[in-house]
Amino acid sequence: MEKKVILSGIQATGDLHLGHYIGVLKRFVEMQDEFDCYYMIANLHALTVRRDPKELKENVYKLLASYIAAGLDPDKSTIFLQSQVHEHAELGWVLDCYTYMGELSRMTQYKDKSAKHADNINAGLFTYPSLMAGDILLYQADLVPTGEDQKQHVELTRDLAERFNKLYGETFKIPKPFIEKVGARVMGLQDPTSKMSKSSTLPNDTILLIDTPEEIMKKVKKAVTDSDGIVKYDEENKPGISNLMEIYGIITSKTMDEIENEFEGQGYGNFKVAVADAIIKELEPFRNKYNELMANPSYLEEIYNKGAKKASEVASKTLKDVYEKIGIIR
Ligand code: ATP
Ligand code: LTN
């Protein structure tokens, strides 16, 4: 039987954090043996917010090094840059012409980001989901693993694929979002009611994957909790503790019940140290590998050039079919 196709991506916009690691990177790695995986570095999407050009380039290397350090294997998965496969920009434009303004206006990410960047609400920010739909549909992906916040974009992708197929006949596979129940929304340590984010302005809110053990310990110890002193999973009333429990549970493969029993009658001090130790132990090999890779940019270039070739083969077939169907001469 043919392997199912996976496509996902992360924007090249800065250092990755624990939310990325737990929400998506660990899943990407788990999926690469069973599926035919395409993992993209979304650097075109990163343009929707004003960036320093030098930093944008650097962020591509950082993200690629993070993919590999987390365990992605370029011999098993196709790892590539969105900008190196020109079909993304082309299909993105085509899909723009099949996406309604009303659909795009309903996107939560657009509403959030336009509130955050009120001085630069550009058209790219608005049509971001059509470009993302193109990313997914070019590879005829079956499943799209992402964090909870991207679900709406994948649903729009399904609508666009169905709309196109109805008009022109079977062209795109209809993809499904793939979102885990636990860990798809790791919350900030200082504000456990908002997701951990690169753009958080609260100090100690976000654990970066390249943080030192000391920094990780400090941030977890300072994490906002509550005054009960009971390690119990209750997202609504104890968001801080529940978030730490989810992080700990995913890393150690323990259930919420097991964690409650493990720390019964112990207060938060011991629990926080155990959480920090688990994170530190999990991320140590990542950090070492990451530093090694960042010192060897030509190896990273080899990986992305090889990935682009393989991705282009698939993407060009889909785009050719689309162009033929809609009457575009190439
Ligand atoms: P940020 O909000 O940190 O700027 P983002 O969501 O805008 O990140 P990306 O960095 O491209 O954009 O996110 C890449 C992937 O990581 C997406 O699938 C997203 O859902 C997931 N992700 C990001 N933050 C978290 C989180 N706190 N918990 C779980 N998954 C997350
Ligand atoms: N919008 C995504 C990044 C992204 C993506 C994709 C994810 C761009 N293209 C295709 C899955 C599939 C985000 O995480 N902000």
CSV table of C-alpha atoms and ligand atoms in Angstrom, one decimal:
chain,number,residue,atom,x,y,z
A,1,MET,CA,0.0,0.0,0.0
A,2,GLU,CA,1.2,3.5,-0.8
A,3,LYS,CA,2.3,5.5,2.2
A,4,LYS,CA,0.1,8.4,3.2
A,5,VAL,CA,1.6,11.8,2.5
A,6,ILE,CA,2.3,14.3,5.2
A,7,LEU,CA,3.0,18.0,4.7
A,8,SER,CA,3.7,20.6,7.3
A,9,GLY,CA,5.9,23.6,7.9
A,10,ILE,CA,7.1,26.2,10.4
A,11,GLN,CA,7.7,29.8,9.6
A,12,ALA,CA,11.3,30.9,9.6
A,13,THR,CA,10.8,33.6,12.1
A,14,GLY,CA,13.1,33.1,15.1
A,15,ASP,CA,14.2,30.6,17.7
A,16,LEU,CA,11.9,27.7,18.3
A,17,HIS,CA,10.3,27.2,21.7
A,18,LEU,CA,9.0,24.3,23.7
A,19,GLY,CA,5.5,24.7,22.2
A,20,HIS,CA,6.9,24.0,18.7
A,21,TYR,CA,8.9,21.1,20.0
A,22,ILE,CA,6.0,19.4,21.8
A,23,GLY,CA,3.2,20.6,19.5
A,24,VAL,CA,4.8,19.7,16.2
A,25,LEU,CA,8.5,18.8,16.0
A,26,LYS,CA,8.2,15.7,18.1
A,27,ARG,CA,5.3,14.6,15.9
A,28,PHE,CA,7.1,15.3,12.7
A,29,VAL,CA,9.9,13.0,13.9
A,30,GLU,CA,7.5,10.2,15.0
A,31,MET,CA,5.7,10.3,11.6
A,32,GLN,CA,8.7,10.0,9.4
A,33,ASP,CA,9.0,6.2,9.5
A,34,GLU,CA,5.4,5.5,8.7
A,35,PHE,CA,4.6,8.2,6.2
A,36,ASP,CA,6.0,10.0,3.1
A,37,CYS,CA,6.8,13.3,4.8
A,38,TYR,CA,7.4,16.7,3.4
A,39,TYR,CA,8.6,19.3,5.9
A,40,MET,CA,8.9,22.8,4.7
A,41,ILE,CA,10.6,25.9,6.0
A,42,ALA,CA,8.0,28.6,5.4
A,43,ASN,CA,10.1,31.6,4.5
A,44,LEU,CA,7.7,33.2,2.1
A,45,HIS,CA,5.0,33.2,4.8
A,46,ALA,CA,7.5,35.0,7.1
A,47,LEU,CA,7.3,38.1,4.8
A,48,THR,CA,3.9,39.0,6.1
A,49,VAL,CA,5.5,40.7,9.0
A,50,ARG,CA,8.4,43.2,8.4
A,51,ARG,CA,11.7,41.4,8.8
A,52,ASP,CA,15.4,42.2,8.8
A,53,PRO,CA,16.6,40.4,5.5
A,54,LYS,CA,19.8,39.2,7.2
A,55,GLU,CA,17.8,37.7,10.1
A,56,LEU,CA,15.3,36.1,7.7
A,57,LYS,CA,18.2,34.2,6.0
A,58,GLU,CA,19.7,33.3,9.3
A,59,ASN,CA,16.4,32.0,10.6
A,60,VAL,CA,16.2,29.5,7.7
A,61,TYR,CA,19.5,28.0,8.9
A,62,LYS,CA,18.3,28.0,12.5
A,63,LEU,CA,15.1,26.3,11.6
A,64,LEU,CA,16.7,23.7,9.4
A,65,ALA,CA,19.3,23.0,12.2
A,66,SER,CA,16.3,22.6,14.6
A,67,TYR,CA,14.5,20.1,12.3
A,68,ILE,CA,17.6,18.0,12.1
A,69,ALA,CA,18.6,18.3,15.7
A,70,ALA,CA,15.1,17.2,16.8
A,71,GLY,CA,15.6,14.0,14.8
A,72,LEU,CA,14.3,14.7,11.3
A,73,ASP,CA,16.4,12.6,8.9
A,74,PRO,CA,16.9,14.1,5.4
A,75,ASP,CA,17.2,10.6,4.0
A,76,LYS,CA,13.7,9.7,5.2
A,77,SER,CA,11.8,13.0,4.9
A,78,THR,CA,11.9,15.7,2.2
A,79,ILE,CA,13.1,18.8,4.0
A,80,PHE,CA,12.9,22.0,1.9
A,81,LEU,CA,12.6,25.7,1.6
A,82,GLN,CA,9.3,27.1,0.4
A,83,SER,CA,11.2,29.8,-1.6
A,84,GLN,CA,13.2,27.2,-3.6
A,85,VAL,CA,10.1,25.6,-5.1
A,86,HIS,CA,8.6,28.3,-7.2
A,87,GLU,CA,5.3,26.3,-7.6
A,88,HIS,CA,4.3,27.5,-4.1
A,89,ALA,CA,4.1,31.2,-5.1
A,90,GLU,CA,2.3,30.2,-8.3
A,91,LEU,CA,-0.3,27.9,-6.8
A,92,GLY,CA,-0.8,30.4,-4.0
A,93,TRP,CA,-1.7,33.1,-6.6
A,94,VAL,CA,-4.1,30.7,-8.4
A,95,LEU,CA,-5.8,29.8,-5.1
A,96,ASP,CA,-6.1,33.5,-4.2
A,97,CYS,CA,-8.4,33.7,-7.1
A,98,TYR,CA,-10.6,31.0,-5.7
A,99,THR,CA,-10.7,32.2,-2.1
A,100,TYR,CA,-13.4,34.6,-1.0
A,101,MET,CA,-12.7,37.8,1.0
A,102,GLY,CA,-15.3,36.7,3.5
A,103,GLU,CA,-13.5,33.4,4.2
A,104,LEU,CA,-10.2,35.1,4.8
A,105,SER,CA,-11.7,37.8,7.0
A,106,ARG,CA,-12.9,35.0,9.4
A,107,MET,CA,-9.4,33.6,10.0
A,108,THR,CA,-8.5,34.0,13.6
A,109,GLN,CA,-4.8,34.3,12.9
A,110,TYR,CA,-5.5,37.2,10.5
A,111,LYS,CA,-7.5,39.0,13.1
A,112,ASP,CA,-4.9,38.4,15.8
A,113,LYS,CA,-1.9,39.4,13.7
A,114,SER,CA,-3.6,42.5,12.2
A,115,ALA,CA,-4.4,43.7,15.7
A,116,LYS,CA,-0.7,43.1,16.7
A,117,HIS,CA,0.7,44.7,13.6
A,118,ALA,CA,-1.8,47.5,13.1
A,119,ASP,CA,0.7,49.6,11.2
A,120,ASN,CA,1.3,47.0,8.6
A,121,ILE,CA,-1.9,45.1,7.7
A,122,ASN,CA,-0.7,44.1,4.3
A,123,ALA,CA,-2.5,42.0,1.6
A,124,GLY,CA,-0.1,39.1,2.3
A,125,LEU,CA,-1.2,38.8,5.9
A,126,PHE,CA,-4.7,38.6,4.6
A,127,THR,CA,-4.1,36.0,1.8
A,128,TYR,CA,-1.6,34.0,4.0
A,129,PRO,CA,-4.1,31.0,4.1
A,130,SER,CA,-4.3,30.6,0.3
A,131,LEU,CA,-0.5,30.3,0.1
A,132,MET,CA,-0.6,27.8,2.9
A,133,ALA,CA,-3.3,25.9,1.1
A,134,GLY,CA,-1.1,25.8,-2.0
A,135,ASP,CA,1.8,24.4,0.2
A,136,ILE,CA,-0.4,21.5,1.2
A,137,LEU,CA,-2.2,20.8,-2.0
A,138,LEU,CA,0.9,20.7,-4.2
A,139,TYR,CA,2.0,17.5,-2.5
A,140,GLN,CA,-1.5,15.9,-2.5
A,141,ALA,CA,-1.1,15.6,1.3
A,142,ASP,CA,-3.4,13.3,3.3
A,143,LEU,CA,-2.5,14.7,6.7
A,144,VAL,CA,-1.3,18.0,8.0
A,145,PRO,CA,0.2,17.9,11.5
A,146,THR,CA,0.0,21.3,13.2
A,147,GLY,CA,-0.8,22.9,16.5
A,148,GLU,CA,-4.4,23.8,17.4
A,149,ASP,CA,-4.1,27.3,16.0
A,150,GLN,CA,-3.6,26.1,12.4
A,151,LYS,CA,-6.7,24.0,12.2
A,152,GLN,CA,-8.8,26.7,10.7
A,153,HIS,CA,-6.3,27.2,7.9
A,154,VAL,CA,-6.3,23.5,7.1
A,155,GLU,CA,-10.1,23.5,7.0
A,156,LEU,CA,-10.1,26.4,4.6
A,157,THR,CA,-7.6,24.3,2.5
A,158,ARG,CA,-10.1,21.5,2.3
A,159,ASP,CA,-12.8,23.9,1.2
A,160,LEU,CA,-10.6,25.3,-1.5
A,161,ALA,CA,-9.6,21.8,-2.7
A,162,GLU,CA,-13.2,20.7,-2.9
A,163,ARG,CA,-14.3,23.9,-4.7
A,164,PHE,CA,-11.5,23.4,-7.3
A,165,ASN,CA,-12.3,19.7,-7.8
A,166,LYS,CA,-15.9,20.5,-8.3
A,167,LEU,CA,-15.2,23.0,-11.0
A,168,TYR,CA,-12.4,21.2,-12.9
A,169,GLY,CA,-12.6,17.5,-11.8
A,170,GLU,CA,-10.5,15.5,-9.4
A,171,THR,CA,-7.3,17.6,-9.0
A,172,PHE,CA,-6.4,17.8,-5.3
A,173,LYS,CA,-6.5,15.2,-2.5
A,174,ILE,CA,-8.6,16.6,0.3
A,175,PRO,CA,-6.2,16.9,3.3
A,176,LYS,CA,-7.1,16.3,7.0
A,177,PRO,CA,-5.8,18.3,9.9
A,178,PHE,CA,-3.8,16.1,12.3
A,179,ILE,CA,-3.8,17.6,15.8
A,180,GLU,CA,-3.0,15.6,18.9
A,181,LYS,CA,-5.3,16.0,22.0
A,182,VAL,CA,-2.4,16.7,24.4
A,183,GLY,CA,0.3,19.2,23.6
A,184,ALA,CA,-1.3,20.9,20.6
A,185,ARG,CA,-1.4,24.1,22.6
A,186,VAL,CA,1.4,24.6,25.0
A,187,MET,CA,0.7,27.7,27.1
A,188,GLY,CA,3.0,30.5,28.2
A,189,LEU,CA,4.7,30.0,31.6
A,190,GLN,CA,3.8,33.5,32.8
A,191,ASP,CA,0.4,33.7,31.1
A,192,PRO,CA,-1.0,30.2,30.9
A,193,THR,CA,-4.1,31.5,29.2
A,194,SER,CA,-2.2,32.3,26.0
A,195,LYS,CA,-0.2,29.9,23.9
A,196,MET,CA,3.6,29.9,24.3
A,197,SER,CA,4.7,32.1,21.4
A,198,LYS,CA,7.8,33.6,19.8
A,199,SER,CA,6.3,37.0,20.1
A,200,SER,CA,5.5,36.9,23.8
A,201,THR,CA,6.7,40.0,25.5
A,202,LEU,CA,6.6,38.6,29.0
A,203,PRO,CA,10.0,37.7,30.4
A,204,ASN,CA,10.3,34.0,31.3
A,205,ASP,CA,7.1,33.1,29.5
A,206,THR,CA,8.7,31.0,26.7
A,207,ILE,CA,11.3,28.2,26.9
A,208,LEU,CA,13.5,28.3,23.9
A,209,LEU,CA,15.0,25.0,22.7
A,210,ILE,CA,18.5,26.6,22.9
A,211,ASP,CA,18.0,27.8,26.5
A,212,THR,CA,20.7,26.6,28.9
A,213,PRO,CA,19.8,24.2,31.7
A,214,GLU,CA,20.0,27.1,34.2
A,215,GLU,CA,17.7,29.3,32.1
A,216,ILE,CA,15.2,26.4,31.9
A,217,MET,CA,15.3,25.8,35.6
A,218,LYS,CA,14.8,29.5,36.4
A,219,LYS,CA,11.9,29.9,34.0
A,220,VAL,CA,10.0,26.8,35.3
A,221,LYS,CA,10.6,27.8,38.9
A,222,LYS,CA,9.1,31.2,38.1
A,223,ALA,CA,6.1,29.7,36.2
A,224,VAL,CA,2.8,31.1,37.4
A,225,THR,CA,0.7,28.5,39.3
A,226,ASP,CA,-2.0,29.0,41.9
A,227,SER,CA,-2.3,28.9,45.7
A,228,ASP,CA,-3.8,25.4,46.1
A,229,GLY,CA,-0.6,23.5,46.4
A,230,ILE,CA,-2.1,20.4,44.8
A,231,VAL,CA,-0.8,18.9,41.6
A,232,LYS,CA,-4.1,18.2,39.8
A,233,TYR,CA,-5.1,18.5,36.2
A,234,ASP,CA,-7.8,21.1,35.9
A,235,GLU,CA,-7.3,23.3,32.8
A,236,GLU,CA,-10.0,25.8,33.7
A,237,ASN,CA,-9.2,26.5,37.3
A,238,LYS,CA,-5.5,25.6,37.4
A,239,PRO,CA,-4.2,26.5,33.9
A,240,GLY,CA,-0.5,27.0,35.0
A,241,ILE,CA,-0.2,23.6,36.8
A,242,SER,CA,-2.2,21.8,34.0
A,243,ASN,CA,0.2,23.2,31.4
A,244,LEU,CA,3.2,22.0,33.3
A,245,MET,CA,1.6,18.6,33.8
A,246,GLU,CA,1.0,18.3,30.0
A,247,ILE,CA,4.6,19.3,29.2
A,248,TYR,CA,5.9,16.8,31.8
A,249,GLY,CA,3.4,14.1,30.6
A,250,ILE,CA,4.5,14.3,27.0
A,251,ILE,CA,8.2,14.3,27.8
A,252,THR,CA,8.0,11.4,30.2
A,253,SER,CA,5.0,9.5,28.6
A,254,LYS,CA,3.1,9.6,31.9
A,255,THR,CA,-0.7,10.2,32.1
A,256,MET,CA,-2.2,13.0,34.1
A,257,ASP,CA,-3.4,10.5,36.7
A,258,GLU,CA,0.1,9.1,37.1
A,259,ILE,CA,1.5,12.5,37.6
A,260,GLU,CA,-1.1,13.4,40.2
A,261,ASN,CA,-0.2,10.3,42.1
A,262,GLU,CA,3.6,10.9,41.8
A,263,PHE,CA,3.3,14.3,43.4
A,264,GLU,CA,0.5,13.7,45.8
A,265,GLY,CA,1.0,15.7,49.0
A,266,GLN,CA,4.2,17.3,47.8
A,267,GLY,CA,3.4,20.9,46.9
A,268,TYR,CA,4.7,22.7,43.8
A,269,GLY,CA,8.4,23.0,44.6
A,270,ASN,CA,9.3,19.4,43.9
A,271,PHE,CA,7.0,19.2,41.0
A,272,LYS,CA,8.6,22.2,39.3
A,273,VAL,CA,12.1,20.8,39.7
A,274,ALA,CA,11.0,17.5,38.2
A,275,VAL,CA,9.4,19.3,35.2
A,276,ALA,CA,12.5,21.4,34.7
A,277,ASP,CA,14.8,18.4,35.0
A,278,ALA,CA,12.7,16.5,32.4
A,279,ILE,CA,12.8,19.4,29.9
A,280,ILE,CA,16.6,19.8,30.4
A,281,LYS,CA,17.2,16.1,29.9
A,282,GLU,CA,15.0,16.0,26.8
A,283,LEU,CA,16.6,19.1,25.2
A,284,GLU,CA,20.3,18.4,26.0
A,285,PRO,CA,20.9,16.2,22.9
A,286,PHE,CA,18.9,18.7,20.8
A,287,ARG,CA,21.1,21.6,22.0
A,288,ASN,CA,24.4,19.8,21.3
A,289,LYS,CA,23.3,18.7,17.9
A,290,TYR,CA,21.9,22.1,17.0
A,291,ASN,CA,25.2,23.9,17.9
A,292,GLU,CA,27.2,21.4,15.8
A,293,LEU,CA,24.9,21.9,12.8
A,294,MET,CA,24.9,25.7,13.0
A,295,ALA,CA,28.7,25.5,12.8
A,296,ASN,CA,28.4,23.7,9.4
A,297,PRO,CA,26.2,25.8,7.1
A,298,SER,CA,27.4,24.0,4.0
A,299,TYR,CA,25.9,20.7,5.3
A,300,LEU,CA,22.6,22.5,5.8
A,301,GLU,CA,22.8,23.9,2.3
A,302,GLU,CA,23.3,20.4,0.9
A,303,ILE,CA,20.2,19.3,2.8
A,304,TYR,CA,17.9,22.0,1.5
A,305,ASN,CA,19.2,21.8,-2.1
A,306,LYS,CA,18.5,18.1,-2.2
A,307,GLY,CA,15.1,18.6,-0.6
A,308,ALA,CA,14.1,21.3,-3.1
A,309,LYS,CA,14.9,18.9,-6.0
A,310,LYS,CA,12.7,16.2,-4.7
A,311,ALA,CA,9.9,18.6,-3.6
A,312,SER,CA,9.9,20.2,-7.1
A,313,GLU,CA,9.3,16.9,-8.8
A,314,VAL,CA,6.1,16.5,-7.0
A,315,ALA,CA,5.0,20.1,-6.9
A,316,SER,CA,5.6,20.6,-10.7
A,317,LYS,CA,3.3,17.7,-11.6
A,318,THR,CA,0.4,19.2,-9.6
A,319,LEU,CA,0.9,22.7,-10.9
A,320,LYS,CA,1.0,21.5,-14.5
A,321,ASP,CA,-2.3,19.7,-14.0
A,322,VAL,CA,-3.8,22.8,-12.4
A,323,TYR,CA,-2.6,25.1,-15.2
A,324,GLU,CA,-3.9,22.8,-17.9
A,325,LYS,CA,-7.2,22.6,-16.3
A,326,ILE,CA,-7.7,26.4,-15.9
A,327,GLY,CA,-6.2,27.3,-19.2
A,328,ILE,CA,-2.9,28.8,-18.3
A,329,ILE,CA,-0.2,28.4,-21.0
A,330,ARG,CA,3.3,27.7,-19.7
B,1,ATP,P1,4.4,31.9,17.3
B,1,ATP,O1,3.1,32.2,17.8
B,1,ATP,O2,5.3,31.3,18.3
B,1,ATP,O3,5.0,33.1,16.6
B,1,ATP,P2,3.3,30.7,15.0
B,1,ATP,O4,2.2,29.8,15.5
B,1,ATP,O5,2.9,32.1,14.6
B,1,ATP,O6,4.4,30.8,16.2
B,1,ATP,P3,4.9,29.0,13.6
B,1,ATP,O7,6.1,29.3,14.3
B,1,ATP,O8,5.1,28.8,12.1
B,1,ATP,O9,3.9,30.1,13.8
B,1,ATP,O10,4.3,27.7,14.2
B,1,ATP,C1,4.7,26.4,13.7
B,1,ATP,C2,3.8,25.3,14.2
B,1,ATP,O11,4.0,25.2,15.6
B,1,ATP,C3,2.3,25.5,14.0
B,1,ATP,O12,1.8,24.2,13.6
B,1,ATP,C4,1.8,25.9,15.3
B,1,ATP,O13,0.5,25.5,15.5
B,1,ATP,C5,2.7,25.2,16.2
B,1,ATP,N1,2.8,25.9,17.5
B,1,ATP,C6,3.3,27.1,17.7
B,1,ATP,N2,3.2,27.5,19.0
B,1,ATP,C7,2.7,26.4,19.6
B,1,ATP,C8,2.3,26.1,21.0
B,1,ATP,N3,2.5,27.0,22.0
B,1,ATP,N4,1.8,24.9,21.3
B,1,ATP,C9,1.7,23.9,20.4
B,1,ATP,N5,2.0,24.1,19.1
B,1,ATP,C10,2.5,25.4,18.7
B,2,LTN,N1,1.0,28.8,8.9
B,2,LTN,C1,1.8,27.8,9.6
B,2,LTN,C2,3.1,27.5,8.9
B,2,LTN,C3,2.8,26.9,7.6
B,2,LTN,C4,2.2,25.6,7.4
B,2,LTN,C5,2.1,25.4,6.0
B,2,LTN,C6,1.8,24.6,8.3
B,2,LTN,C7,3.0,27.4,6.3
B,2,LTN,N2,2.6,26.5,5.4
B,2,LTN,C8,1.6,24.3,5.4
B,2,LTN,C9,1.3,23.4,7.7
B,2,LTN,C10,1.1,23.3,6.3
B,2,LTN,C11,2.1,28.3,11.0
B,2,LTN,O1,2.4,27.5,11.7
B,2,LTN,N3,2.0,29.6,11.3
